[in-house]
PDB file of C-alpha atoms in Angstrom:
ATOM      1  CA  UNK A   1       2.735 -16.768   0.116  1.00 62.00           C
ATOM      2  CA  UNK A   2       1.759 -17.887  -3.404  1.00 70.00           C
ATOM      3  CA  UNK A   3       4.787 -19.438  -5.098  1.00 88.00           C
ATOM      4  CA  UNK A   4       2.244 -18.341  -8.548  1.00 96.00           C
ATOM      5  CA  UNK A   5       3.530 -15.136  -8.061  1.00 98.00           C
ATOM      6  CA  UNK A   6       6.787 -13.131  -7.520  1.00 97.00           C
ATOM      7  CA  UNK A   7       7.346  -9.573  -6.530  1.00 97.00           C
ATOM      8  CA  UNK A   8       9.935  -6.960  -7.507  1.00 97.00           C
ATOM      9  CA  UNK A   9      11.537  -4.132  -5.471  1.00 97.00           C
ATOM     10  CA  UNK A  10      11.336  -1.644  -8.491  1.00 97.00           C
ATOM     11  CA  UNK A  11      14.598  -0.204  -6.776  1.00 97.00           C
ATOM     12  CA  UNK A  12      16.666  -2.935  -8.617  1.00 96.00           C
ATOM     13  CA  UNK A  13      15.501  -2.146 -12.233  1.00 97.00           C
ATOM     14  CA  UNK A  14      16.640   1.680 -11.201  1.00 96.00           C
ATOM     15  CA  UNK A  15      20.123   0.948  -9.967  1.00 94.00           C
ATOM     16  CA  UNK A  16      23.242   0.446 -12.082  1.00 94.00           C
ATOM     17  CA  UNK A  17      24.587  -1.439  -9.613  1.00 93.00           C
ATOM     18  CA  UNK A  18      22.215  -4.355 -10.368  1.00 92.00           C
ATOM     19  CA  UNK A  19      22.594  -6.451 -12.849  1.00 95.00           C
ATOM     20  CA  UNK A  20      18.562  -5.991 -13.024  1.00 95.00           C
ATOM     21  CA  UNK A  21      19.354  -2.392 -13.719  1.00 97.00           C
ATOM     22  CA  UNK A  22      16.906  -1.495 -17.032  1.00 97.00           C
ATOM     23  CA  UNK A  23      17.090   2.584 -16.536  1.00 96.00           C
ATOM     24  CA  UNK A  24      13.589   4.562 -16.326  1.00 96.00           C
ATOM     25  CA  UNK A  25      12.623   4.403 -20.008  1.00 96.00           C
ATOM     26  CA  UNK A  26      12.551   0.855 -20.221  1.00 97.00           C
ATOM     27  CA  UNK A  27      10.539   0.718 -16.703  1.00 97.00           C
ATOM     28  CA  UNK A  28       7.624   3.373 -17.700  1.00 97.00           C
ATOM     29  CA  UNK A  29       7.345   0.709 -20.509  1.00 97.00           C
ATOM     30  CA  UNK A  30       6.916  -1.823 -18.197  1.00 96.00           C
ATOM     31  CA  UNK A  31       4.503  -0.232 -16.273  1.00 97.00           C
ATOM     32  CA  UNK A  32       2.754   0.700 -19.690  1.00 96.00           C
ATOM     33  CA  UNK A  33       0.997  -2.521 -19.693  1.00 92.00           C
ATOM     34  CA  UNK A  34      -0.814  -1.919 -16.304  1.00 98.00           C
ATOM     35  CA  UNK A  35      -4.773  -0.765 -16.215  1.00 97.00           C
ATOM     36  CA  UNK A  36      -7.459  -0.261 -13.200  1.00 96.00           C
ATOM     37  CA  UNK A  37      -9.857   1.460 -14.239  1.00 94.00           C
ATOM     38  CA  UNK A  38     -11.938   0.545 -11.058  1.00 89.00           C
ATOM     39  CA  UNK A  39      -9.533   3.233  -9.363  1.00 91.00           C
ATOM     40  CA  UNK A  40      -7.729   5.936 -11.656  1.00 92.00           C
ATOM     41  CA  UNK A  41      -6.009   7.130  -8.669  1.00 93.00           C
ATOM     42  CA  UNK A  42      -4.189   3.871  -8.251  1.00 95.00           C
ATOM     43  CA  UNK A  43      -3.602   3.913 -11.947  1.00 96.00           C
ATOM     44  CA  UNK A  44      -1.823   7.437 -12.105  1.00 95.00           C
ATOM     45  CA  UNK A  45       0.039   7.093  -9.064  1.00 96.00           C
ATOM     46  CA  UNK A  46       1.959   3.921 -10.600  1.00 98.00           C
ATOM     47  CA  UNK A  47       2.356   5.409 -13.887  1.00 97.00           C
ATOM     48  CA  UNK A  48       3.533   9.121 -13.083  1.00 96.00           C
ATOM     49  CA  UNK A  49       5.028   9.041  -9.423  1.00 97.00           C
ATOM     50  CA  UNK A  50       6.026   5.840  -8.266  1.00 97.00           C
ATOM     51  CA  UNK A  51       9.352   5.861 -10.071  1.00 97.00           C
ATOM     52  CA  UNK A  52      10.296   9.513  -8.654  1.00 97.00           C
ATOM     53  CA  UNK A  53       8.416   8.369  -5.170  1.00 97.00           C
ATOM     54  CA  UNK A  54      11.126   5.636  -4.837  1.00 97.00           C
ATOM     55  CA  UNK A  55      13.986   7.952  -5.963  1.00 96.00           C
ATOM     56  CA  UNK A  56      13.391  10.138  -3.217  1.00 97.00           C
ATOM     57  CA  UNK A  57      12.897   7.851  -0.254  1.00 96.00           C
ATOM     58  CA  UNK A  58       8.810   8.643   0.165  1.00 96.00           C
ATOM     59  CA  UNK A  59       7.778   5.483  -1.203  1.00 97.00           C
ATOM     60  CA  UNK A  60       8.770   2.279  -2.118  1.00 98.00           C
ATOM     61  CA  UNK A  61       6.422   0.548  -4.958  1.00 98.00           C
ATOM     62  CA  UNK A  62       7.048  -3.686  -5.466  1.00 98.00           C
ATOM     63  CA  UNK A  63       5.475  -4.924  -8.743  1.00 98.00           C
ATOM     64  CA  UNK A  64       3.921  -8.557  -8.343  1.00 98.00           C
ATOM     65  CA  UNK A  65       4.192 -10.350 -11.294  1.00 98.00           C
ATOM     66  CA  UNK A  66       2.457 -13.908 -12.497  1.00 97.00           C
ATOM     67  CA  UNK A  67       5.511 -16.472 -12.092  1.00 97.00           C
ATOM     68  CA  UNK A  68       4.276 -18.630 -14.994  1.00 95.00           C
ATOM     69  CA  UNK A  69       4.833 -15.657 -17.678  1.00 95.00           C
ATOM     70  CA  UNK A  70       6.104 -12.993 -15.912  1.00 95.00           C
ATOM     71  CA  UNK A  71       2.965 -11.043 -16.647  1.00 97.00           C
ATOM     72  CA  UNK A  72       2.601  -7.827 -14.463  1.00 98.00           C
ATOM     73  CA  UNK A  73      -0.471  -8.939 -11.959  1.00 98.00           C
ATOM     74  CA  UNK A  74       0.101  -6.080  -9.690  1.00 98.00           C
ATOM     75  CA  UNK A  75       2.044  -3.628  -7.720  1.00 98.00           C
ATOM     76  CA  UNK A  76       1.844  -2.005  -3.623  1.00 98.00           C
ATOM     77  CA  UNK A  77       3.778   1.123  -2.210  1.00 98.00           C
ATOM     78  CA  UNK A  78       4.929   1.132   1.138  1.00 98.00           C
ATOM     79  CA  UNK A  79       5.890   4.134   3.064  1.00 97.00           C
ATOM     80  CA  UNK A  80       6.376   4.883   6.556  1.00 95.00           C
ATOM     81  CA  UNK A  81       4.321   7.943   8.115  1.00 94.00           C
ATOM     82  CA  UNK A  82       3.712   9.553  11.615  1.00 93.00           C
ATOM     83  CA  UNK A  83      -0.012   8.345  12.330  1.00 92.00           C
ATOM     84  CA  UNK A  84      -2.534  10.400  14.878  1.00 91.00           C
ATOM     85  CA  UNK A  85      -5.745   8.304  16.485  1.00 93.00           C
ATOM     86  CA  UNK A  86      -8.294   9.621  18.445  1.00 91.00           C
ATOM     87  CA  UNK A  87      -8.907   8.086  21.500  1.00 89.00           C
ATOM     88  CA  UNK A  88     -12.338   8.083  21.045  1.00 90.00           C
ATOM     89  CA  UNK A  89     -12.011   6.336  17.949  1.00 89.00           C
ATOM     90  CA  UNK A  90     -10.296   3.206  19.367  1.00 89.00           C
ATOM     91  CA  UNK A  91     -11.098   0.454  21.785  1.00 89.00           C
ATOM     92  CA  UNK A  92      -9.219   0.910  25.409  1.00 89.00           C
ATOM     93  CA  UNK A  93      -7.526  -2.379  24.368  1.00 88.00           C
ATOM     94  CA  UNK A  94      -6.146  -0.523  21.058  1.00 89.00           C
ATOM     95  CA  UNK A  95      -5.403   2.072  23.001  1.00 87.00           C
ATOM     96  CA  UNK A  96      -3.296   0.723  25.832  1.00 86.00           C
ATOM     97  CA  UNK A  97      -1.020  -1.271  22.835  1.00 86.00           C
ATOM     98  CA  UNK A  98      -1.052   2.114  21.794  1.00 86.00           C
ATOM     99  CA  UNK A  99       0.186   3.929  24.695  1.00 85.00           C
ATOM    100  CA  UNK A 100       3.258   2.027  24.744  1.00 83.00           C
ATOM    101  CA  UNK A 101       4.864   3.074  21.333  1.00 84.00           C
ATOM    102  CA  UNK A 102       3.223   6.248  20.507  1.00 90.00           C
ATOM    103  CA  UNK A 103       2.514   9.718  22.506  1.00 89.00           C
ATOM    104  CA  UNK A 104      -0.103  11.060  23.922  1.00 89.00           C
ATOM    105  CA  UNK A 105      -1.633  14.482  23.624  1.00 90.00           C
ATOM    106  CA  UNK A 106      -3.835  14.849  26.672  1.00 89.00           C
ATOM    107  CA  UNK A 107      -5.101  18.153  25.262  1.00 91.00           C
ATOM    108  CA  UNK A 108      -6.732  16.533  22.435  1.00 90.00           C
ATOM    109  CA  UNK A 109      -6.657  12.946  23.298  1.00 90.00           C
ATOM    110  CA  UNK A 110      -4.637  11.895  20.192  1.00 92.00           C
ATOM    111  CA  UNK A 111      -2.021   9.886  19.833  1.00 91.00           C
ATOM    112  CA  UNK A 112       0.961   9.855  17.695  1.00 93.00           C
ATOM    113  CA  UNK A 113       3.190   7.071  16.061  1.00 92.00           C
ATOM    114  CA  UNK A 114       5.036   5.914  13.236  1.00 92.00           C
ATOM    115  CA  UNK A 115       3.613   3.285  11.443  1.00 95.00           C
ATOM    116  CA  UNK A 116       3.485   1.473   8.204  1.00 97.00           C
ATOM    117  CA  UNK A 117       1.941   2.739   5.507  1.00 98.00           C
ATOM    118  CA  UNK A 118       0.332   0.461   2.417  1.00 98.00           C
ATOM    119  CA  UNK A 119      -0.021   3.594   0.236  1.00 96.00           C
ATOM    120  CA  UNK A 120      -1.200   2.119  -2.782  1.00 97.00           C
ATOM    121  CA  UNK A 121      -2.385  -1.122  -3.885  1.00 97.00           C
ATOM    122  CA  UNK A 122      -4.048  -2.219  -7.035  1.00 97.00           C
ATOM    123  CA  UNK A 123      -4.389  -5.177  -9.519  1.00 97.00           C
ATOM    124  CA  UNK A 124      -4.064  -5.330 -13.238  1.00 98.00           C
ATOM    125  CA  UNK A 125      -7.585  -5.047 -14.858  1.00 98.00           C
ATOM    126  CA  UNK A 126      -5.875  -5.110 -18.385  1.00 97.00           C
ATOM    127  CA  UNK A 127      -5.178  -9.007 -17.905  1.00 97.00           C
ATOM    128  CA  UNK A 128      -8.042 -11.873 -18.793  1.00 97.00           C
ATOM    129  CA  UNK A 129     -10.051 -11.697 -15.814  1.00 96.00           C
ATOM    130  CA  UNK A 130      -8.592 -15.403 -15.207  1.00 96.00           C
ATOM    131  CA  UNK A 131      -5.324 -14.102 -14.986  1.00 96.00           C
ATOM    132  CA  UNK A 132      -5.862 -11.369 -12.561  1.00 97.00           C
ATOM    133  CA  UNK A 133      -4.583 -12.024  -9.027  1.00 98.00           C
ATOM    134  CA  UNK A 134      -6.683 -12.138  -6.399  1.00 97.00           C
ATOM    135  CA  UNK A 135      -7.155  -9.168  -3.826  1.00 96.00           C
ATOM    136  CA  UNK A 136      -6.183 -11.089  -0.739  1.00 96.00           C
ATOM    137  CA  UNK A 137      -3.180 -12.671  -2.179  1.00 97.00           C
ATOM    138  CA  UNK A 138      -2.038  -9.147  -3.184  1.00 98.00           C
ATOM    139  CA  UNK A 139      -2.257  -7.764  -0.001  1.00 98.00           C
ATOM    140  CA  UNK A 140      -0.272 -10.734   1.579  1.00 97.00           C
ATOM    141  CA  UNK A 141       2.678  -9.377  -0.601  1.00 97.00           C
ATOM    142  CA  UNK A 142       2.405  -6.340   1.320  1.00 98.00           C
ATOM    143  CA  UNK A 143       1.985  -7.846   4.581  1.00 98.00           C
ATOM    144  CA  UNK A 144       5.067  -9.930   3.957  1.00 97.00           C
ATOM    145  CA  UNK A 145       7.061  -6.863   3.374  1.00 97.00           C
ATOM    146  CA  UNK A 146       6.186  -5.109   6.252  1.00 97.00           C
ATOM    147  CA  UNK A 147       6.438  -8.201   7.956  1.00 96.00           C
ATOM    148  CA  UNK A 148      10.149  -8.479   7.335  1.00 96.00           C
ATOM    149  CA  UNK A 149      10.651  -4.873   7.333  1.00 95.00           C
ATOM    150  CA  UNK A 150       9.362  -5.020  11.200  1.00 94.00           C
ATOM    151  CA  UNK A 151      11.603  -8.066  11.824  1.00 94.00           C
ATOM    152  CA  UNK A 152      14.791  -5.546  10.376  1.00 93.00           C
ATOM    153  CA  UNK A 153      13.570  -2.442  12.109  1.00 90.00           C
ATOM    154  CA  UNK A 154      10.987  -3.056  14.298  1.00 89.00           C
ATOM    155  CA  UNK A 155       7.605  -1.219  14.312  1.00 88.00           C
ATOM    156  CA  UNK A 156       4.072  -2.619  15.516  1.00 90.00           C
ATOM    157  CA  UNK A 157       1.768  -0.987  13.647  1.00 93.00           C
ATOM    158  CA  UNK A 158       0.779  -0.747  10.013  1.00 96.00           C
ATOM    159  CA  UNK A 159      -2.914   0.951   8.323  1.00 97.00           C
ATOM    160  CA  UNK A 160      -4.130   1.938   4.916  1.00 97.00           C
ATOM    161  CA  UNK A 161      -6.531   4.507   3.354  1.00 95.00           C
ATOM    162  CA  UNK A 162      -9.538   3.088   0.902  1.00 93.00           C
ATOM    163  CA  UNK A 163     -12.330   4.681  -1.316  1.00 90.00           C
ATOM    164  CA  UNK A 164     -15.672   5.176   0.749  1.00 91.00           C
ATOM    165  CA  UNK A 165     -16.304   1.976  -0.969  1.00 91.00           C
ATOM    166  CA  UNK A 166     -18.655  -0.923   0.853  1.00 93.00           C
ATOM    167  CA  UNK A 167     -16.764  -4.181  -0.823  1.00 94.00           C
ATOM    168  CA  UNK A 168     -13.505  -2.796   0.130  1.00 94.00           C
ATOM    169  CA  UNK A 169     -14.160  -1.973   3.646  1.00 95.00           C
ATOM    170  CA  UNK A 170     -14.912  -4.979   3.679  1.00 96.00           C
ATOM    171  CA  UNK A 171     -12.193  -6.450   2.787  1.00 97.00           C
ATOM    172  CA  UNK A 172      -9.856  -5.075   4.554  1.00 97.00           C
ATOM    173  CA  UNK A 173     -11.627  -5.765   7.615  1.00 96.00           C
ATOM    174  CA  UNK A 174     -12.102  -9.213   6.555  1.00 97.00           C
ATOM    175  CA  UNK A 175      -8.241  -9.179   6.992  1.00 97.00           C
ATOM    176  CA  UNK A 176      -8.251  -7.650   9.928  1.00 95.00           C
ATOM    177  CA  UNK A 177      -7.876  -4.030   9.755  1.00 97.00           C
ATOM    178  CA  UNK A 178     -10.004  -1.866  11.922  1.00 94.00           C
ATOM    179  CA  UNK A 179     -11.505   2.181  10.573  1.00 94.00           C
ATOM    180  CA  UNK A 180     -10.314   4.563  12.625  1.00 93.00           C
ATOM    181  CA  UNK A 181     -10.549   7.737  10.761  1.00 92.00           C
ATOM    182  CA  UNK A 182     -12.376   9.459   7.933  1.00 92.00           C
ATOM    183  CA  UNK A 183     -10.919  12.055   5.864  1.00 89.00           C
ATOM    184  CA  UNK A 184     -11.298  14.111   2.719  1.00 89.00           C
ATOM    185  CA  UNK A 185      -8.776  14.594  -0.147  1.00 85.00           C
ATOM    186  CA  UNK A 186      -8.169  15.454  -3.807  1.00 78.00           C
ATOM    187  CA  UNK A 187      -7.380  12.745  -6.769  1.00 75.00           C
ATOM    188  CA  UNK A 188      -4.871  13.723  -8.791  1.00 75.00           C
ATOM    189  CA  UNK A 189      -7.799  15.441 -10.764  1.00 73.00           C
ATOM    190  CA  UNK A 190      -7.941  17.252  -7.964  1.00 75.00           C
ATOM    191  CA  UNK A 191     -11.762  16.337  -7.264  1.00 80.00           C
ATOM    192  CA  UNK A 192     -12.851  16.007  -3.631  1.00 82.00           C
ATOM    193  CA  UNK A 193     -13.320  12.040  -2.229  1.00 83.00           C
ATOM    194  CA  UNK A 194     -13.327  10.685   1.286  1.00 91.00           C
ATOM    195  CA  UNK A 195     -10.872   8.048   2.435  1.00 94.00           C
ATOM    196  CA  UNK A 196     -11.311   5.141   5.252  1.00 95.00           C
ATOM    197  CA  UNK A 197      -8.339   4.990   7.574  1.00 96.00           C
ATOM    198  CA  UNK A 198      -8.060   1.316   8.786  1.00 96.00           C
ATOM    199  CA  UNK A 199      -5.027   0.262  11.079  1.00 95.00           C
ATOM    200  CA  UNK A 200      -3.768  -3.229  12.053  1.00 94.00           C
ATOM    201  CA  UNK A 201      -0.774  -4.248  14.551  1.00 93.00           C
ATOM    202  CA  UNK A 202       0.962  -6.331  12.831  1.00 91.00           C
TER     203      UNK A 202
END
């Protein structure tokens, strides 16, 4: 990974027992300083739930910051969540992995697994463009985690959700996730948009 960049359990700016503790006020103005306007979504979520996400165990967001100035560059969730496939929408290699941590509902042909979940992941657009980090190098810092997470816990299996968006399909295939899934949800303006489910064993 990058030593130009650093990231941040936001855990340890929330905990008293740290001597990174900084309380919630002083974080929201932290977060203050982030901007993508390319995805609002990924905006709100960081600004108005990611704090109470991590309080109650549904989410844990890191913050990835430039090491130079400690600028913030970036931030990913991770969460874990049960995960249902399609058969039909796998290869039979995928599937026989599959088969060996997950279970199988003949009636339907799905199966079902935990996995790791990137939830969010987005990059500071209020930065000089030359300051931004790059995409890739922000979605190693998730990797790692889950990487190390899986070498803690175990787990073989992590996948992601993206905007029905051409450049970031992809990428993420690029870096070898695979669609599996389509489905339709509400913004937190609660207007209708369709998400790419891409998966990766990790």
């Amino acid at each position: 990974m990058s030593d130009k960049y650093f990231s941040i359990n936001i855990r340890v700016y929330l905990d008293k027992k740290t001597p990174t503790y900084i309380g919630e006020e002083n974080l929201y103005d932290l977060l203050s300083d982030f901007s993508c306007p390319k995805n609002p979504d990924v905006e709100h979520f960081l600004l108005h739930n990611a704090i109470e996400f991590t309080k109650k165990d549904q989410s844990i967001t890191y913050l990835v910051f430039d090491s130079e100035d400690a600028s913030l560059v970036g931030y990913y969730s991770i969460a874990i969540k049960p995960l249902s496939i399609q058969a039909e929408n796998i290869s039979k290699r995928t599937a026989h992995k599959l088969s060996r941590v997950s279970i199988l509902d003949k009636s339907i042909q799905s199966y079902t697994t935990a996995a790791y979940l990137i939830a969010q992941l987005g990059k500071n657009y209020a930065l000089p463009k030359e300051k931004q980090i790059p995409g890739n190098i922000l979605l190693g810092f998730a990797l790692e985690s889950i990487s190390k997470l899986k070498y803690s816990v175990g787990g073989v299996m992590e996948f992601l959700e993206c905007e029905d968006n051409e450049f970031l399909l992809n990428f993420y295939m690029q870096n070898h996730f695979k669609p599996f899934n389509t489905r339709v949800t509400n913004s937190y303006n609660n207007k209708p948009h369709t998400l790419h489910q891409l998966l990766k064993f990790i």
